[in-house]
PDB file of C-alpha atoms and ligand atoms in Angstrom:
ATOM      1  CA  UNK A   1       0.047   0.164   0.090  1.00 95.00           C
ATOM      2  CA  UNK A   2       1.295   3.537  -0.705  1.00 97.00           C
ATOM      3  CA  UNK A   3      -0.135   6.551   1.065  1.00 98.00           C
ATOM      4  CA  UNK A   4       0.651  10.167   0.016  1.00 98.00           C
ATOM      5  CA  UNK A   5      -0.331  13.221   1.812  1.00 98.00           C
ATOM      6  CA  UNK A   6      -0.805  16.678  -0.018  1.00 98.00           C
ATOM      7  CA  UNK A   7      -0.822  20.198   1.288  1.00 97.00           C
ATOM      8  CA  UNK A   8      -0.805  23.244  -0.732  1.00 97.00           C
ATOM      9  CA  UNK A   9       0.274  26.088   1.347  1.00 98.00           C
ATOM     10  CA  UNK A  10       1.557  29.725   1.247  1.00 98.00           C
ATOM     11  CA  UNK A  11       5.094  30.885   2.159  1.00 98.00           C
ATOM     12  CA  UNK A  12       3.915  31.507   5.624  1.00 98.00           C
ATOM     13  CA  UNK A  13       2.606  28.015   6.186  1.00 97.00           C
ATOM     14  CA  UNK A  14      -1.102  28.598   5.762  1.00 98.00           C
ATOM     15  CA  UNK A  15      -3.547  26.494   4.010  1.00 97.00           C
ATOM     16  CA  UNK A  16      -6.642  28.712   4.152  1.00 96.00           C
ATOM     17  CA  UNK A  17      -7.808  31.975   5.436  1.00 97.00           C
ATOM     18  CA  UNK A  18      -9.146  32.533   8.897  1.00 96.00           C
ATOM     19  CA  UNK A  19     -12.620  32.018   7.442  1.00 95.00           C
ATOM     20  CA  UNK A  20     -11.585  28.718   5.890  1.00 94.00           C
ATOM     21  CA  UNK A  21     -11.383  29.849   2.330  1.00 94.00           C
ATOM     22  CA  UNK A  22      -8.590  28.030   0.432  1.00 93.00           C
ATOM     23  CA  UNK A  23      -9.622  28.213  -3.312  1.00 92.00           C
ATOM     24  CA  UNK A  24      -7.117  28.457  -4.550  1.00 91.00           C
ATOM     25  CA  UNK A  25      -3.709  28.596  -2.536  1.00 95.00           C
ATOM     26  CA  UNK A  26      -1.979  26.926  -5.483  1.00 95.00           C
ATOM     27  CA  UNK A  27      -1.718  28.439  -9.055  1.00 94.00           C
ATOM     28  CA  UNK A  28      -2.356  26.491 -12.160  1.00 94.00           C
ATOM     29  CA  UNK A  29       0.692  24.330 -11.968  1.00 94.00           C
ATOM     30  CA  UNK A  30       0.166  23.215  -8.320  1.00 93.00           C
ATOM     31  CA  UNK A  31      -3.398  22.389  -9.272  1.00 95.00           C
ATOM     32  CA  UNK A  32      -2.434  20.299 -12.349  1.00 96.00           C
ATOM     33  CA  UNK A  33       0.113  18.505 -10.045  1.00 96.00           C
ATOM     34  CA  UNK A  34      -2.731  17.587  -7.621  1.00 96.00           C
ATOM     35  CA  UNK A  35      -4.925  16.364 -10.430  1.00 97.00           C
ATOM     36  CA  UNK A  36      -1.888  14.213 -11.764  1.00 97.00           C
ATOM     37  CA  UNK A  37      -1.657  12.692  -8.267  1.00 97.00           C
ATOM     38  CA  UNK A  38      -5.404  11.986  -8.233  1.00 98.00           C
ATOM     39  CA  UNK A  39      -5.216  10.170 -11.484  1.00 98.00           C
ATOM     40  CA  UNK A  40      -2.415   8.110 -10.171  1.00 98.00           C
ATOM     41  CA  UNK A  41      -4.377   6.757  -6.998  1.00 98.00           C
ATOM     42  CA  UNK A  42      -7.143   4.321  -6.246  1.00 98.00           C
ATOM     43  CA  UNK A  43      -8.820   6.573  -3.593  1.00 98.00           C
ATOM     44  CA  UNK A  44      -8.722  10.072  -2.326  1.00 98.00           C
ATOM     45  CA  UNK A  45      -9.396  10.660   1.403  1.00 98.00           C
ATOM     46  CA  UNK A  46     -10.479  13.918   2.951  1.00 98.00           C
ATOM     47  CA  UNK A  47     -11.765  15.085   6.176  1.00 98.00           C
ATOM     48  CA  UNK A  48     -15.295  16.226   6.663  1.00 98.00           C
ATOM     49  CA  UNK A  49     -13.910  19.771   7.472  1.00 97.00           C
ATOM     50  CA  UNK A  50     -12.675  20.021   3.684  1.00 97.00           C
ATOM     51  CA  UNK A  51     -15.937  18.530   2.463  1.00 98.00           C
ATOM     52  CA  UNK A  52     -17.901  21.355   4.201  1.00 97.00           C
ATOM     53  CA  UNK A  53     -15.684  24.209   3.703  1.00 95.00           C
ATOM     54  CA  UNK A  54     -14.883  23.589   0.066  1.00 95.00           C
ATOM     55  CA  UNK A  55     -17.534  21.269  -1.309  1.00 97.00           C
ATOM     56  CA  UNK A  56     -15.091  19.645  -3.685  1.00 96.00           C
ATOM     57  CA  UNK A  57     -15.684  17.334  -6.464  1.00 97.00           C
ATOM     58  CA  UNK A  58     -12.474  15.466  -6.159  1.00 98.00           C
ATOM     59  CA  UNK A  59     -12.390  14.458  -9.720  1.00 98.00           C
ATOM     60  CA  UNK A  60      -9.668  14.339 -12.324  1.00 98.00           C
ATOM     61  CA  UNK A  61     -10.273  17.165 -14.683  1.00 97.00           C
ATOM     62  CA  UNK A  62      -7.030  19.034 -15.463  1.00 96.00           C
ATOM     63  CA  UNK A  63      -5.388  15.958 -16.821  1.00 97.00           C
ATOM     64  CA  UNK A  64      -6.353  12.753 -18.616  1.00 97.00           C
ATOM     65  CA  UNK A  65      -7.038   9.820 -16.151  1.00 97.00           C
ATOM     66  CA  UNK A  66      -9.701   8.108 -14.222  1.00 97.00           C
ATOM     67  CA  UNK A  67     -11.232   9.602 -11.215  1.00 98.00           C
ATOM     68  CA  UNK A  68     -10.316   7.568  -8.074  1.00 98.00           C
ATOM     69  CA  UNK A  69     -12.689   6.568  -5.332  1.00 98.00           C
ATOM     70  CA  UNK A  70     -13.657   9.273  -2.883  1.00 98.00           C
ATOM     71  CA  UNK A  71     -13.423   8.765   0.804  1.00 98.00           C
ATOM     72  CA  UNK A  72     -14.696  11.069   3.458  1.00 98.00           C
ATOM     73  CA  UNK A  73     -13.791  10.684   7.172  1.00 98.00           C
ATOM     74  CA  UNK A  74     -16.916  12.100   9.004  1.00 98.00           C
ATOM     75  CA  UNK A  75     -17.070  10.300  12.444  1.00 98.00           C
ATOM     76  CA  UNK A  76     -20.394  12.143  13.226  1.00 98.00           C
ATOM     77  CA  UNK A  77     -22.164  11.868   9.908  1.00 97.00           C
ATOM     78  CA  UNK A  78     -22.284  15.477   9.346  1.00 97.00           C
ATOM     79  CA  UNK A  79     -22.008  15.873   5.603  1.00 98.00           C
ATOM     80  CA  UNK A  80     -25.217  16.720   3.657  1.00 97.00           C
ATOM     81  CA  UNK A  81     -26.364  14.380   0.935  1.00 97.00           C
ATOM     82  CA  UNK A  82     -26.341  17.255  -1.640  1.00 97.00           C
ATOM     83  CA  UNK A  83     -22.461  17.504  -1.264  1.00 98.00           C
ATOM     84  CA  UNK A  84     -20.620  17.187  -4.508  1.00 98.00           C
ATOM     85  CA  UNK A  85     -18.351  14.383  -3.341  1.00 98.00           C
ATOM     86  CA  UNK A  86     -21.535  12.298  -3.117  1.00 98.00           C
ATOM     87  CA  UNK A  87     -22.575  12.873  -6.789  1.00 97.00           C
ATOM     88  CA  UNK A  88     -23.674   9.832  -8.618  1.00 95.00           C
ATOM     89  CA  UNK A  89     -21.113   9.922 -11.294  1.00 95.00           C
ATOM     90  CA  UNK A  90     -20.301   6.012 -11.230  1.00 96.00           C
ATOM     91  CA  UNK A  91     -17.207   6.564  -9.084  1.00 98.00           C
ATOM     92  CA  UNK A  92     -16.954   4.622  -5.879  1.00 98.00           C
ATOM     93  CA  UNK A  93     -17.733   6.614  -2.652  1.00 98.00           C
ATOM     94  CA  UNK A  94     -17.081   5.773   0.849  1.00 98.00           C
ATOM     95  CA  UNK A  95     -18.456   7.444   3.931  1.00 98.00           C
ATOM     96  CA  UNK A  96     -16.358   6.560   7.028  1.00 98.00           C
ATOM     97  CA  UNK A  97     -18.346   7.196  10.284  1.00 98.00           C
ATOM     98  CA  UNK A  98     -17.736   6.202  13.771  1.00 98.00           C
ATOM     99  CA  UNK A  99     -19.105   2.945  15.157  1.00 97.00           C
ATOM    100  CA  UNK A 100     -22.730   3.545  16.282  1.00 95.00           C
ATOM    101  CA  UNK A 101     -23.494   6.690  14.325  1.00 96.00           C
ATOM    102  CA  UNK A 102     -26.517   6.350  12.149  1.00 93.00           C
ATOM    103  CA  UNK A 103     -26.666   8.226   8.960  1.00 95.00           C
ATOM    104  CA  UNK A 104     -29.302   8.388   6.365  1.00 94.00           C
ATOM    105  CA  UNK A 105     -28.027   6.326   3.496  1.00 93.00           C
ATOM    106  CA  UNK A 106     -27.549   7.168  -0.112  1.00 96.00           C
ATOM    107  CA  UNK A 107     -27.774   4.358  -2.654  1.00 95.00           C
ATOM    108  CA  UNK A 108     -24.559   5.369  -4.336  1.00 96.00           C
ATOM    109  CA  UNK A 109     -22.610   5.897  -1.108  1.00 98.00           C
ATOM    110  CA  UNK A 110     -20.998   2.855   0.971  1.00 98.00           C
ATOM    111  CA  UNK A 111     -21.163   3.688   4.587  1.00 98.00           C
ATOM    112  CA  UNK A 112     -18.214   1.989   6.643  1.00 98.00           C
ATOM    113  CA  UNK A 113     -18.427   2.478  10.491  1.00 98.00           C
ATOM    114  CA  UNK A 114     -15.021   2.066  12.286  1.00 98.00           C
ATOM    115  CA  UNK A 115     -14.181   2.121  16.005  1.00 98.00           C
ATOM    116  CA  UNK A 116     -13.663   5.563  17.500  1.00 98.00           C
ATOM    117  CA  UNK A 117     -12.198   6.611  20.739  1.00 97.00           C
ATOM    118  CA  UNK A 118     -13.353  10.117  21.845  1.00 95.00           C
ATOM    119  CA  UNK A 119     -14.540  10.556  18.294  1.00 95.00           C
ATOM    120  CA  UNK A 120     -11.045   9.838  16.742  1.00 97.00           C
ATOM    121  CA  UNK A 121     -10.660   6.890  14.282  1.00 98.00           C
ATOM    122  CA  UNK A 122      -7.150   5.449  14.217  1.00 97.00           C
ATOM    123  CA  UNK A 123      -5.794   6.356  10.674  1.00 98.00           C
ATOM    124  CA  UNK A 124      -4.093   2.904  10.480  1.00 97.00           C
ATOM    125  CA  UNK A 125      -7.660   1.333  10.823  1.00 97.00           C
ATOM    126  CA  UNK A 126      -8.788   3.591   7.914  1.00 98.00           C
ATOM    127  CA  UNK A 127      -5.882   2.218   5.820  1.00 98.00           C
ATOM    128  CA  UNK A 128      -6.603  -1.381   6.835  1.00 97.00           C
ATOM    129  CA  UNK A 129     -10.258  -0.948   5.660  1.00 98.00           C
ATOM    130  CA  UNK A 130      -9.141   0.698   2.389  1.00 98.00           C
ATOM    131  CA  UNK A 131      -6.692  -2.098   1.672  1.00 97.00           C
ATOM    132  CA  UNK A 132      -9.280  -4.789   2.384  1.00 97.00           C
ATOM    133  CA  UNK A 133     -11.457  -2.854   0.091  1.00 97.00           C
ATOM    134  CA  UNK A 134      -8.827  -3.236  -2.672  1.00 97.00           C
ATOM    135  CA  UNK A 135      -7.973   0.492  -2.614  1.00 98.00           C
ATOM    136  CA  UNK A 136      -4.058   0.184  -2.165  1.00 97.00           C
ATOM    137  CA  UNK A 137      -2.940   3.709  -3.534  1.00 98.00           C
ATOM    138  CA  UNK A 138      -4.193   6.397  -1.486  1.00 98.00           C
ATOM    139  CA  UNK A 139      -3.968  10.260  -1.669  1.00 98.00           C
ATOM    140  CA  UNK A 140      -4.718  12.038   1.617  1.00 98.00           C
ATOM    141  CA  UNK A 141      -5.693  15.388   0.139  1.00 97.00           C
ATOM    142  CA  UNK A 142      -6.682  17.284   3.191  1.00 91.00           C
ATOM    143  CA  UNK A 143      -7.228  19.412   5.254  1.00 94.00           C
ATOM    144  CA  UNK A 144      -4.553  20.083   7.752  1.00 97.00           C
ATOM    145  CA  UNK A 145      -6.243  18.238  10.465  1.00 98.00           C
ATOM    146  CA  UNK A 146      -6.605  14.939   8.597  1.00 98.00           C
ATOM    147  CA  UNK A 147      -3.188  15.027   6.928  1.00 98.00           C
ATOM    148  CA  UNK A 148      -1.587  15.770  10.399  1.00 98.00           C
ATOM    149  CA  UNK A 149      -3.540  12.873  11.903  1.00 98.00           C
ATOM    150  CA  UNK A 150      -2.098  10.494   9.384  1.00 98.00           C
ATOM    151  CA  UNK A 151       1.303  11.881   9.633  1.00 97.00           C
ATOM    152  CA  UNK A 152       1.296  11.730  13.445  1.00 96.00           C
ATOM    153  CA  UNK A 153       0.122   7.861  13.169  1.00 96.00           C
ATOM    154  CA  UNK A 154       3.093   7.397  10.888  1.00 96.00           C
ATOM    155  CA  UNK A 155       0.686   6.461   8.032  1.00 97.00           C
ATOM    156  CA  UNK A 156       2.259   8.414   5.143  1.00 97.00           C
ATOM    157  CA  UNK A 157       4.793   7.159   2.709  1.00 97.00           C
ATOM    158  CA  UNK A 158       5.280  10.462   1.119  1.00 98.00           C
ATOM    159  CA  UNK A 159       4.112  14.127   1.728  1.00 98.00           C
ATOM    160  CA  UNK A 160       3.645  16.346  -1.286  1.00 98.00           C
ATOM    161  CA  UNK A 161       3.945  19.972   0.132  1.00 98.00           C
ATOM    162  CA  UNK A 162       3.537  22.693  -2.482  1.00 97.00           C
ATOM    163  CA  UNK A 163       4.317  26.155  -1.462  1.00 97.00           C
ATOM    164  CA  UNK A 164       2.882  29.081  -3.422  1.00 97.00           C
ATOM    165  CA  UNK A 165       4.509  32.406  -3.534  1.00 97.00           C
ATOM    166  CA  UNK A 166       1.852  33.858  -1.326  1.00 97.00           C
ATOM    167  CA  UNK A 167       1.983  35.414   2.259  1.00 98.00           C
ATOM    168  CA  UNK A 168      -1.364  35.395   3.940  1.00 97.00           C
ATOM    169  CA  UNK A 169      -0.249  36.877   7.274  1.00 97.00           C
ATOM    170  CA  UNK A 170      -3.022  35.024   9.105  1.00 97.00           C
ATOM    171  CA  UNK A 171      -5.087  32.042   8.511  1.00 97.00           C
ATOM    172  CA  UNK A 172      -5.120  28.264   9.151  1.00 97.00           C
ATOM    173  CA  UNK A 173      -1.826  26.352   9.641  1.00 97.00           C
ATOM    174  CA  UNK A 174      -0.698  23.560   7.466  1.00 97.00           C
ATOM    175  CA  UNK A 175       0.007  21.040  10.453  1.00 96.00           C
ATOM    176  CA  UNK A 176      -1.768  20.380  13.756  1.00 94.00           C
ATOM    177  CA  UNK A 177       0.726  18.358  15.538  1.00 95.00           C
ATOM    178  CA  UNK A 178       1.748  17.945  19.330  1.00 94.00           C
ATOM    179  CA  UNK A 179       3.601  20.992  20.638  1.00 95.00           C
ATOM    180  CA  UNK A 180       7.299  20.567  21.142  1.00 96.00           C
ATOM    181  CA  UNK A 181       9.636  22.515  23.424  1.00 97.00           C
ATOM    182  CA  UNK A 182      13.057  22.040  21.610  1.00 96.00           C
ATOM    183  CA  UNK A 183      14.161  22.292  18.041  1.00 96.00           C
ATOM    184  CA  UNK A 184      15.643  18.669  18.144  1.00 94.00           C
ATOM    185  CA  UNK A 185      12.086  17.231  18.604  1.00 94.00           C
ATOM    186  CA  UNK A 186      11.241  18.729  15.255  1.00 94.00           C
ATOM    187  CA  UNK A 187      10.902  16.515  12.398  1.00 91.00           C
ATOM    188  CA  UNK A 188      13.591  17.247   9.618  1.00 93.00           C
ATOM    189  CA  UNK A 189      12.347  15.578   6.573  1.00 95.00           C
ATOM    190  CA  UNK A 190      14.139  13.875   3.836  1.00 96.00           C
ATOM    191  CA  UNK A 191      13.069  15.887   0.635  1.00 98.00           C
ATOM    192  CA  UNK A 192      13.476  16.486  -3.035  1.00 98.00           C
ATOM    193  CA  UNK A 193      12.549  19.831  -4.384  1.00 98.00           C
ATOM    194  CA  UNK A 194      11.091  20.577  -7.676  1.00 98.00           C
ATOM    195  CA  UNK A 195      10.003  24.091  -9.245  1.00 97.00           C
ATOM    196  CA  UNK A 196       6.593  23.688 -10.783  1.00 96.00           C
ATOM    197  CA  UNK A 197       5.619  26.936 -12.397  1.00 94.00           C
ATOM    198  CA  UNK A 198       6.378  29.480  -9.714  1.00 95.00           C
ATOM    199  CA  UNK A 199       5.607  27.113  -6.861  1.00 97.00           C
ATOM    200  CA  UNK A 200       7.974  24.700  -5.037  1.00 98.00           C
ATOM    201  CA  UNK A 201       7.212  21.068  -4.482  1.00 98.00           C
ATOM    202  CA  UNK A 202       8.817  19.410  -1.463  1.00 98.00           C
ATOM    203  CA  UNK A 203       8.524  15.650  -2.257  1.00 98.00           C
ATOM    204  CA  UNK A 204       9.093  14.391   1.354  1.00 98.00           C
ATOM    205  CA  UNK A 205      10.051  10.699   1.845  1.00 97.00           C
ATOM    206  CA  UNK A 206       8.452   9.511   5.135  1.00 97.00           C
ATOM    207  CA  UNK A 207       9.041   5.714   4.460  1.00 93.00           C
ATOM    208  CA  UNK A 208      11.614   5.177   7.145  1.00 90.00           C
ATOM    209  CA  UNK A 209       9.080   6.186   9.868  1.00 89.00           C
ATOM    210  CA  UNK A 210       6.196   4.692   8.312  1.00 92.00           C
ATOM    211  CA  UNK A 211       4.231   1.910  10.313  1.00 93.00           C
ATOM    212  CA  UNK A 212       3.693  -1.367   8.620  1.00 90.00           C
ATOM    213  CA  UNK A 213      -0.024  -2.126   7.739  1.00 83.00           C
ATOM    214  CA  UNK A 214      -1.211  -5.401   9.336  1.00 79.00           C
ATOM    215  CA  UNK A 215      -4.052  -7.055   7.540  1.00 72.00           C
ATOM    216  CA  UNK A 216      -7.496  -7.054   9.211  1.00 71.00           C
TER     217      UNK A 216
HETATM  218  N1  NAP B 301      -4.669  24.165   0.854  1.00 55.83           N
HETATM  219  C1  NAP B 301      -4.757  22.937   0.814  1.00 55.83           C
HETATM  220  O1  NAP B 301      -4.058  21.939   0.372  1.00 55.83           O
HETATM  221  C2  NAP B 301      -6.159  22.402   1.345  1.00 55.83           C
HETATM  222  C3  NAP B 301      -6.558  21.153   1.229  1.00 55.83           C
HETATM  223  C4  NAP B 301      -7.779  20.681   1.768  1.00 55.83           C
HETATM  224  C5  NAP B 301      -8.498  21.532   2.621  1.00 55.83           C
HETATM  225  N2  NAP B 301      -8.122  22.847   2.751  1.00 55.83           N
HETATM  226  C6  NAP B 301      -8.684  23.858   3.653  1.00 55.83           C
HETATM  227  O2  NAP B 301      -8.528  23.221   5.053  1.00 55.83           O
HETATM  228  C7  NAP B 301      -9.743  23.484   5.808  1.00 55.83           C
HETATM  229  C8  NAP B 301     -10.310  22.256   6.340  1.00 55.83           C
HETATM  230  O3  NAP B 301      -9.258  21.614   7.049  1.00 55.83           O
HETATM  231  P1  NAP B 301      -9.478  21.179   8.508  1.00 55.83           P
HETATM  232  O4  NAP B 301      -8.146  20.931   8.932  1.00 55.83           O
HETATM  233  O5  NAP B 301     -10.154  22.185   9.126  1.00 55.83           O
HETATM  234  O6  NAP B 301     -10.322  20.010   8.389  1.00 55.83           O
HETATM  235  P2  NAP B 301     -10.280  18.522   7.719  1.00 55.83           P
HETATM  236  O7  NAP B 301      -8.918  17.913   7.847  1.00 55.83           O
HETATM  237  O8  NAP B 301     -10.718  18.684   6.369  1.00 55.83           O
HETATM  238  O9  NAP B 301     -11.447  17.610   8.580  1.00 55.83           O
HETATM  239  C9  NAP B 301     -11.261  17.491   9.858  1.00 55.83           C
HETATM  240  C10 NAP B 301     -12.381  16.882  10.528  1.00 55.83           C
HETATM  241  O10 NAP B 301     -12.538  15.387   9.715  1.00 55.83           O
HETATM  242  C11 NAP B 301     -12.774  14.425  10.799  1.00 55.83           C
HETATM  243  N3  NAP B 301     -11.572  13.457  10.822  1.00 55.83           N
HETATM  244  C12 NAP B 301     -10.456  13.517   9.959  1.00 55.83           C
HETATM  245  N4  NAP B 301      -9.851  12.490  10.422  1.00 55.83           N
HETATM  246  C13 NAP B 301     -10.193  11.836  11.432  1.00 55.83           C
HETATM  247  C14 NAP B 301      -9.868  10.855  12.297  1.00 55.83           C
HETATM  248  N5  NAP B 301      -8.797  10.113  12.088  1.00 55.83           N
HETATM  249  N6  NAP B 301     -10.779  10.353  13.223  1.00 55.83           N
HETATM  250  C15 NAP B 301     -11.960  10.921  13.334  1.00 55.83           C
HETATM  251  N7  NAP B 301     -12.331  12.092  12.655  1.00 55.83           N
HETATM  252  C16 NAP B 301     -11.368  12.549  11.801  1.00 55.83           C
HETATM  253  C17 NAP B 301     -12.973  15.141  12.007  1.00 55.83           C
HETATM  254  O11 NAP B 301     -14.359  15.436  12.052  1.00 55.83           O
HETATM  255  P3  NAP B 301     -15.346  15.914  13.292  1.00 55.83           P
HETATM  256  O12 NAP B 301     -14.958  17.418  13.423  1.00 55.83           O
HETATM  257  O13 NAP B 301     -16.652  15.691  12.800  1.00 55.83           O
HETATM  258  O14 NAP B 301     -14.763  15.201  14.475  1.00 55.83           O
HETATM  259  C18 NAP B 301     -12.117  16.386  11.823  1.00 55.83           C
HETATM  260  O15 NAP B 301     -12.540  17.450  12.727  1.00 55.83           O
HETATM  261  C19 NAP B 301     -10.655  24.241   4.946  1.00 55.83           C
HETATM  262  O16 NAP B 301     -10.632  25.663   5.078  1.00 55.83           O
HETATM  263  C20 NAP B 301     -10.192  23.919   3.527  1.00 55.83           C
HETATM  264  O17 NAP B 301     -10.417  25.002   2.610  1.00 55.83           O
HETATM  265  C21 NAP B 301      -6.908  23.381   2.223  1.00 55.83           C
END
């Protein structure tokens, strides 16, 4: 299984304004790169915060390729039926909710309950479920909270961080990780950098810290 996280951020480490608007931090080159990533994977995973804030389609439109399955982590089952991720376009859709949460089902959406502790579902269990469903190449597309949870759980093989030449000066941070006191506790990542248009892609290799996925 291969799991890639992606974040499009400003030079000052923001993924959205204070009001949650993020369309679009990245310019055409960064967006095309995102669509290329989508076309390479079996499934895109987002948190419900992104689905509510952006109402994204999560389809492949800017490059040739097949749209992957769409997976929304929504432990409380908050996402409205009319959300674009649920549109009936023949692409597989999975609604991940916490065990015991009842959602009104849609015919085209599979509802998969997973155990949650204090509303938190272990990212490893989400990957085990996706692997069992035959979805082996996964893109965790956002937002900050969701990507950070996968990163903290050592569930990412790579992180594609694209920095746009924008300064927001305020807004939502790219990562939500445990606070540290000393610089030597900060993660210094193994990266390759690429210039795409006027944006910089940091292709971060996290494989050394990645936890193994044990079959369910
Ligand atoms: N620039 C970019 O690359 C980019 C990409 C995507 C989104 N965005 C922006 O980011 C913002 C949304 O990001 P966000 O960090 O606020 O939210 P988010 O990551 O999209 O969603 C977070 C929510 O998803 C649920 N969730 C995710 N993982 C979970 C887990 N392992 N267990 C249980 N619940 C889990 C929780 O829902 P509950 O709250 O119901 O518990 C959590 O609060 C928006 O403003 C959007 O525009 C930017």
